[in-house]
Coordinates of C-alpha atoms in Angstrom, one line a residue:
X1 CA -13.4 14.4 24.8
X2 CA -12.2 17.9 23.9
X3 CA -12.2 18.0 20.6
X4 CA -9.9 21.6 20.5
X5 CA -7.1 19.8 22.6
X6 CA -7.6 16.3 20.7
X7 CA -8.3 17.4 16.9
X8 CA -7.3 14.6 15.2
X9 CA -8.9 12.1 17.2
X10 CA -12.0 14.0 16.6
X11 CA -11.1 13.7 13.0
X12 CA -10.6 10.3 13.1
X13 CA -13.8 9.4 15.0
X14 CA -15.9 11.4 12.4
X15 CA -14.0 9.3 9.4
X16 CA -14.3 6.0 11.2
X17 CA -17.9 6.8 11.6
X18 CA -18.5 6.5 7.3
X19 CA -18.8 3.7 6.3
X20 CA -16.7 3.1 3.5
X21 CA -16.4 -0.2 2.4
X22 CA -14.0 -0.4 -1.0
X23 CA -14.8 1.4 -3.2
X24 CA -17.5 3.4 -1.2
X25 CA -16.1 6.3 -0.1
X26 CA -19.0 7.1 1.9
X27 CA -18.5 10.9 2.0
X28 CA -15.0 10.7 3.6
X29 CA -13.8 13.2 1.0
X30 CA -16.4 15.7 1.3
X31 CA -15.3 15.9 4.4
X32 CA -12.0 16.7 3.7
X33 CA -12.4 19.3 1.5
X34 CA -14.6 20.8 3.8
X35 CA -11.7 21.3 6.0
X36 CA -9.5 21.7 3.2
X37 CA -11.4 24.6 1.4
X38 CA -11.2 27.5 3.6
X39 CA -7.3 26.8 3.8
X40 CA -7.2 27.8 -0.1
X41 CA -7.0 24.2 -1.1
X42 CA -8.2 24.0 -5.2
X43 CA -10.0 20.9 -4.9
X44 CA -10.9 18.1 -7.8
X45 CA -13.1 15.1 -7.6
X46 CA -12.3 12.7 -10.0
X47 CA -14.5 9.8 -10.6
X48 CA -13.5 6.3 -12.2
X49 CA -16.3 3.3 -12.3
X50 CA -17.6 3.6 -8.9
X51 CA -14.4 5.1 -7.3
X52 CA -13.8 8.6 -5.3
X53 CA -10.5 10.0 -6.0
X54 CA -9.7 13.3 -4.7
X55 CA -6.7 15.8 -5.8
X56 CA -6.5 19.2 -3.7
X57 CA -3.2 21.4 -4.0
X58 CA -2.4 24.8 -2.3
X59 CA -0.1 26.7 -4.1
X60 CA 1.5 26.2 -7.5
X61 CA 5.0 26.8 -7.0
X62 CA 7.8 23.9 -6.1
X63 CA 8.6 22.0 -4.5
X64 CA 5.4 20.0 -4.4
X65 CA 5.0 18.2 -1.0
X66 CA 2.1 15.6 -1.2
X67 CA 0.0 13.8 1.3
X68 CA -1.7 10.3 -0.2
X69 CA -3.8 7.7 1.7
X70 CA -7.4 6.4 1.2
X71 CA -10.4 6.5 2.6
X72 CA -12.0 3.0 2.0
X73 CA -11.8 -0.6 4.3
X74 CA -11.8 -3.3 4.4
X75 CA -15.0 -5.4 5.2
X76 CA -14.9 -5.9 8.9
X77 CA -16.0 -10.0 8.7
X78 CA -18.7 -11.3 11.0
X79 CA -19.7 -8.2 13.6
X80 CA -20.5 -10.7 16.1
X81 CA -16.9 -11.1 16.7
X82 CA -16.2 -7.2 17.3
X83 CA -16.4 -6.2 20.7
X84 CA -18.2 -3.2 19.6
X85 CA -19.6 -2.0 16.1
X86 CA -16.5 -1.4 13.6
X87 CA -18.6 2.1 12.3
X88 CA -19.0 3.4 15.7
X89 CA -15.7 4.1 17.1
X90 CA -15.1 3.7 20.6
X91 CA -12.3 4.5 23.1
X92 CA -10.8 1.7 25.6
X93 CA -8.7 1.1 27.6
X94 CA -6.1 4.2 25.8
X95 CA -6.9 2.8 21.9
X96 CA -9.6 4.2 19.4
X97 CA -11.5 0.9 18.0
X98 CA -13.0 0.7 14.5
X99 CA -12.7 -0.4 10.9
X100 CA -9.8 2.0 8.7
X101 CA -8.7 3.6 12.7
X102 CA -4.9 2.2 11.6
X103 CA -5.6 1.7 8.0
X104 CA -5.7 4.9 7.4
X105 CA -8.1 6.9 8.7
X106 CA -6.2 8.2 11.5
X107 CA -3.6 9.4 8.9
X108 CA -6.0 11.2 6.8
X109 CA -7.1 13.1 9.9
X110 CA -3.3 13.5 11.1
X111 CA -3.1 15.1 7.2
X112 CA -5.5 17.9 7.3
X113 CA -4.4 18.8 11.1
X114 CA -1.3 19.1 10.4
X115 CA -1.8 20.9 7.2
X116 CA -4.2 23.6 9.3
X117 CA -1.6 23.9 12.2
X118 CA 1.2 24.0 9.6
X119 CA -0.7 27.2 7.7
X120 CA -1.8 28.9 10.5
X121 CA 1.6 29.8 11.7
X122 CA 3.1 29.6 8.4
X123 CA 0.6 31.4 5.6
X124 CA 3.1 32.8 3.4
X125 CA 5.0 29.4 3.3
X126 CA 6.7 28.9 -0.3
X127 CA 5.9 25.4 -2.0
X128 CA 3.0 23.9 -2.5
X129 CA 0.9 21.1 -0.5
X130 CA -1.0 18.4 -1.9
X131 CA -3.3 15.7 -1.0
X132 CA -4.6 12.7 -2.8
X133 CA -7.2 10.3 -1.6
X134 CA -8.8 7.4 -2.8
X135 CA -11.3 4.7 -2.8
X136 CA -9.9 2.3 -4.4
X137 CA -6.9 0.9 -2.5
X138 CA -8.1 -1.8 -0.7
X139 CA -9.8 -3.2 -4.0
X140 CA -8.5 -3.9 -7.5
X141 CA -6.6 -0.5 -7.0
X142 CA -7.5 0.2 -11.2
X143 CA -9.7 3.2 -11.1
X144 CA -8.1 5.0 -7.6
X145 CA -4.3 6.6 -7.0
X146 CA -3.0 5.2 -10.5
X147 CA -6.1 7.3 -12.2
X148 CA -4.9 10.5 -10.7
X149 CA -1.5 9.8 -11.5
X150 CA -2.6 9.6 -15.1
X151 CA -4.6 12.7 -14.7
X152 CA -1.4 14.1 -13.3
X153 CA 1.0 13.3 -15.8
X154 CA -1.1 14.4 -18.7
X155 CA -0.9 17.5 -17.4
X156 CA 2.7 17.8 -16.6
X157 CA 2.4 18.1 -12.9
X158 CA 5.0 16.1 -10.9
X159 CA 5.4 16.0 -7.0
X160 CA 8.6 16.9 -5.6
X161 CA 8.1 15.1 -2.1
X162 CA 5.1 12.5 -1.2
X163 CA 4.3 11.0 2.3
X164 CA 1.9 7.8 2.3
X165 CA 0.4 7.3 5.4
X166 CA 0.4 3.7 5.2
X167 CA 0.7 2.0 8.6
X168 CA 4.3 1.7 8.9
X169 CA 5.0 1.4 12.7
X170 CA 5.6 -1.9 14.1
X171 CA 6.2 -1.7 18.0
X172 CA 5.5 2.1 18.8
X173 CA 5.1 5.6 16.4
X174 CA 7.7 6.2 14.2
X175 CA 10.1 3.4 14.8
X176 CA 10.2 2.2 10.9
X177 CA 9.2 4.6 7.8
X178 CA 8.7 2.5 4.0
X179 CA 11.3 4.2 2.2
X180 CA 10.9 1.7 -0.4
X181 CA 8.6 -1.6 -1.7
X182 CA 8.9 -4.7 -3.3
X183 CA 7.3 -5.5 -6.5
X184 CA 4.3 -7.9 -7.2
X185 CA 4.4 -10.0 -10.6
X186 CA 1.4 -13.0 -10.4
X187 CA 0.9 -15.4 -12.5
X188 CA -1.3 -18.7 -13.6
X189 CA 0.2 -22.0 -14.7
X190 CA -1.9 -24.4 -16.0
X191 CA 0.1 -27.7 -16.5
X192 CA -1.6 -30.2 -19.5
X193 CA -1.7 -34.1 -18.9
X194 CA -3.6 -36.6 -19.8
X195 CA -6.8 -38.0 -18.0
X196 CA -7.2 -41.5 -17.1
X197 CA -8.0 -44.5 -14.8
X198 CA -5.7 -44.6 -11.8
X199 CA -5.6 -48.3 -12.2
X200 CA -3.8 -47.9 -15.5
X201 CA -1.4 -45.2 -15.0
X202 CA 0.7 -45.9 -18.2
X203 CA -2.5 -44.9 -20.3
X204 CA -2.5 -41.5 -18.6
X205 CA 0.1 -38.3 -17.7
X206 CA -0.7 -37.3 -14.4
X207 CA 0.0 -33.1 -14.4
X208 CA 0.6 -33.5 -10.4
X209 CA 3.3 -35.8 -10.2
X210 CA 4.8 -33.8 -13.4
X211 CA 4.6 -30.4 -12.1
X212 CA 6.1 -31.5 -8.5
X213 CA 9.6 -31.3 -8.9
X214 CA 8.9 -27.9 -10.8
X215 CA 7.6 -26.5 -7.7
X216 CA 10.3 -27.9 -5.6
X217 CA 12.8 -26.3 -7.5
X218 CA 11.3 -23.1 -8.1
X219 CA 10.7 -22.7 -4.2
X220 CA 14.2 -23.7 -3.7
X221 CA 15.9 -21.1 -6.2
X222 CA 17.8 -18.1 -5.1
X223 CA 16.4 -15.4 -7.7
X224 CA 18.5 -12.9 -6.2
X225 CA 20.1 -11.8 -2.9
X226 CA 18.7 -8.5 -2.4
X227 CA 21.0 -5.5 -1.5
X228 CA 21.7 -3.1 0.9
X229 CA 17.3 -1.9 1.1
X230 CA 15.6 -4.7 -0.3
X231 CA 15.2 -8.5 1.1
X232 CA 15.9 -11.3 -1.3
X233 CA 13.1 -11.9 -3.7
X234 CA 11.0 -14.9 -2.9
X235 CA 8.4 -17.1 -5.2
X236 CA 5.1 -18.5 -3.4
X237 CA 2.5 -20.8 -4.7
X238 CA -0.8 -19.3 -3.4
X239 CA -3.0 -22.5 -4.7
X240 CA -3.1 -25.4 -6.3
X241 CA -5.9 -27.1 -7.9
X242 CA -6.3 -30.3 -9.7
X243 CA -9.1 -33.4 -9.8
X244 CA -12.3 -34.3 -10.8
X245 CA -13.4 -35.2 -7.6
X246 CA -13.2 -38.5 -7.8
X247 CA -10.1 -40.5 -6.2
X248 CA -9.7 -43.1 -9.2
X249 CA -9.4 -40.2 -12.0
X250 CA -6.2 -39.2 -12.8
X251 CA -7.0 -35.5 -13.4
X252 CA -5.9 -34.0 -17.0
X253 CA -4.9 -30.6 -15.9
X254 CA -3.6 -29.0 -13.0
X255 CA -3.4 -25.2 -12.2
X256 CA -1.3 -23.4 -10.1
X257 CA -1.2 -19.6 -9.7
X258 CA 1.8 -17.9 -7.9
X259 CA 3.3 -15.0 -7.3
X260 CA 6.7 -13.3 -6.7
X261 CA 7.5 -10.5 -4.1
X262 CA 10.9 -8.9 -5.7
X263 CA 13.6 -6.3 -5.3
X264 CA 14.9 -3.9 -8.3
X265 CA 17.9 -6.7 -8.3
X266 CA 15.4 -9.2 -10.3
X267 CA 13.8 -7.3 -13.1
X268 CA 10.1 -8.2 -13.9
X269 CA 11.3 -9.8 -17.4
X270 CA 14.4 -11.4 -16.1
X271 CA 11.9 -13.2 -13.3
X272 CA 9.2 -14.1 -16.3
X273 CA 12.6 -15.3 -18.5
X274 CA 13.8 -17.3 -15.2
X275 CA 10.7 -18.9 -14.6
X276 CA 9.5 -20.2 -18.0
X277 CA 13.3 -21.7 -18.9
X278 CA 12.9 -24.4 -15.5
X279 CA 9.4 -24.9 -17.2
X280 CA 10.7 -25.7 -20.1
X281 CA 14.1 -27.6 -18.7
X282 CA 11.1 -30.4 -17.5
X283 CA 9.7 -30.5 -20.4
X284 CA 6.2 -29.4 -19.1
X285 CA 3.3 -29.1 -21.6
X286 CA 1.8 -25.9 -20.3
X287 CA -0.3 -22.3 -20.5
X288 CA 1.0 -19.7 -18.7
X289 CA -0.6 -16.0 -18.0
X290 CA 1.3 -13.1 -15.9
X291 CA -1.7 -12.0 -14.2
X292 CA -0.6 -9.0 -12.5
X293 CA 2.2 -6.4 -11.9
X294 CA 3.5 -3.8 -9.8
X295 CA 7.3 -2.4 -10.2
X296 CA 9.3 -1.8 -7.2
X297 CA 10.3 1.8 -5.9
X298 CA 13.1 3.3 -4.1
X299 CA 14.3 6.6 -2.1
X300 CA 17.4 7.1 -1.0
X301 CA 18.4 8.4 1.8
X302 CA 18.1 12.3 0.8
X303 CA 15.7 15.7 1.8
X304 CA 12.6 13.6 2.3
X305 CA 13.9 10.6 4.6
X306 CA 15.8 13.1 6.3
X307 CA 13.6 15.4 7.1
X308 CA 10.8 12.5 8.3
X309 CA 13.5 10.9 10.1
X310 CA 14.0 14.6 12.2
X311 CA 10.7 15.0 12.4
X312 CA 10.1 11.9 14.0
X313 CA 12.8 11.8 16.2
X314 CA 12.0 15.5 17.6
X315 CA 8.2 14.2 18.4
X316 CA 8.9 10.8 19.8
X317 CA 12.9 10.8 20.4
X318 CA 12.6 7.7 18.6
X319 CA 15.5 6.8 15.8
X320 CA 13.4 5.3 12.7
X321 CA 14.5 2.4 10.6
X322 CA 14.1 2.3 7.2
X323 CA 12.2 -0.9 5.7
X324 CA 11.5 -2.1 2.4
X325 CA 9.3 -5.0 3.2
X326 CA 6.1 -5.9 3.2
X327 CA 3.2 -6.1 0.6
X328 CA 2.5 -3.4 -2.2
X329 CA 0.4 -0.3 -1.5
X330 CA -0.3 3.0 -3.8
X331 CA 3.0 4.7 -3.6
X332 CA 3.9 2.4 -6.5
X333 CA 2.3 4.4 -8.7
X334 CA 2.9 7.9 -7.5
X335 CA 6.6 6.9 -7.7
X336 CA 5.7 7.5 -11.5
X337 CA 5.4 11.4 -10.6
X338 CA 7.2 11.6 -8.0
X339 CA 11.0 12.3 -7.0
X340 CA 11.0 10.9 -3.2
X341 CA 8.7 9.6 -1.8
X342 CA 7.9 7.6 2.1
X343 CA 5.4 6.0 4.1
X344 CA 4.9 6.8 7.5
X345 CA 1.8 5.9 9.6
X346 CA 0.7 4.5 12.9
X347 CA 1.3 1.0 14.6
X348 CA 0.1 -1.6 12.1
X349 CA -0.3 -4.3 14.3
X350 CA -4.1 -4.6 14.3
X351 CA -4.7 -3.7 10.5
X352 CA -7.5 -5.8 8.8
X353 CA -8.3 -7.7 11.8
X354 CA -11.3 -8.1 14.3
X355 CA -11.4 -4.9 16.6
X356 CA -8.3 -2.7 14.7
X357 CA -7.6 -0.1 16.8
X358 CA -5.0 2.5 17.3
X359 CA -3.7 4.1 20.4
X360 CA -5.1 7.2 21.1
X361 CA -1.7 8.8 22.3
X362 CA -0.2 8.3 19.4
X363 CA -2.7 10.8 17.1
X364 CA -1.7 13.9 17.8
X365 CA 2.3 13.2 17.6
X366 CA 1.3 11.5 14.6
X367 CA 0.1 14.9 13.3
X368 CA 2.9 17.2 14.6
X369 CA 5.5 14.7 12.9
X370 CA 3.5 15.6 9.5
X371 CA 4.0 18.9 10.4
X372 CA 7.5 18.9 10.9
X373 CA 7.9 17.1 7.7
X374 CA 6.6 20.2 5.8
X375 CA 7.9 22.8 8.4
X376 CA 11.8 20.9 6.9
X377 CA 10.9 21.0 3.1
X378 CA 8.8 24.2 2.8
X379 CA 10.6 27.3 2.5
X380 CA 9.4 30.2 4.7
X381 CA 8.9 32.5 1.9
X382 CA 7.2 32.7 -1.1
X383 CA 10.8 32.0 -3.3
X384 CA 11.8 29.6 -6.2

């Protein structure tokens, strides 16, 4: 491999070889800092509860263009299921295999190469370039990006534009960018009954029977119809648990865990109120705990979306599509201090799977797209 000709591939390989199982960064951020330091970046390491975070910034002027991502990866599962060691990058059939190749070490490498090449051509570019990297995206996300955002907010630092390197592409590089994400609202419902012998149901109250029509109504409810950007809000039951293990005992309680994926059309408080109104209408005796929440965010068409779409078209010829589908990302935290945010990365078909891989032919173009975004957003000379 000619590292000079394919620098994004070379750096991606280096990152994959570092076994950064969440929340262990395993030296990935130190590797990135070694590349960013000579470019004039001021690098800060922010550690929290075993999580490593990097905030790197070059310049003090606005606009601030930030690239954001994560170095942690999910566990590979049984190694015997992989055709090669998930932490020993292998090139095979035009693809680079390894855990994190698509999610999202290739994006991190592409960020760095894009910045290096942009600054080589435009060392006097105005504005600022920043990099926000965490090792706590695949985990609970309590000590990662959210902590960096809190620190920046306390210092009064804001971002004008942010590109999150999550693998957004569906079939070909750049065919889809995420300009928003649905919110996530989770809860645990405990329905109370009265335990008893199945032969004497009149002496008991079966919480399974009590909750069945409630679940049917919740599943059939139209929470909203979405909008031009977001699909309709959905409610899903993810687990039900009841019973003592004996077949002749009516259980005394039942536990349901559930999740809303919601658009801005249904705020969190509205969903909570409507959910509890259904429970009360059915006369349930229950306890309810709301266990997790991530708010939705949206970047309408504007300078960042247009710059990203133009850069994709210039490199690949593809007319990109905007999407707000899928799960949550760290963009939900960054949106608190950033005016415009999109997610753009490689094809996501193999993320979190055995034999995760990325197309080698996509790596240098991905870096070129990121560089094109910088060229379109940062002024040619120091001003502002």
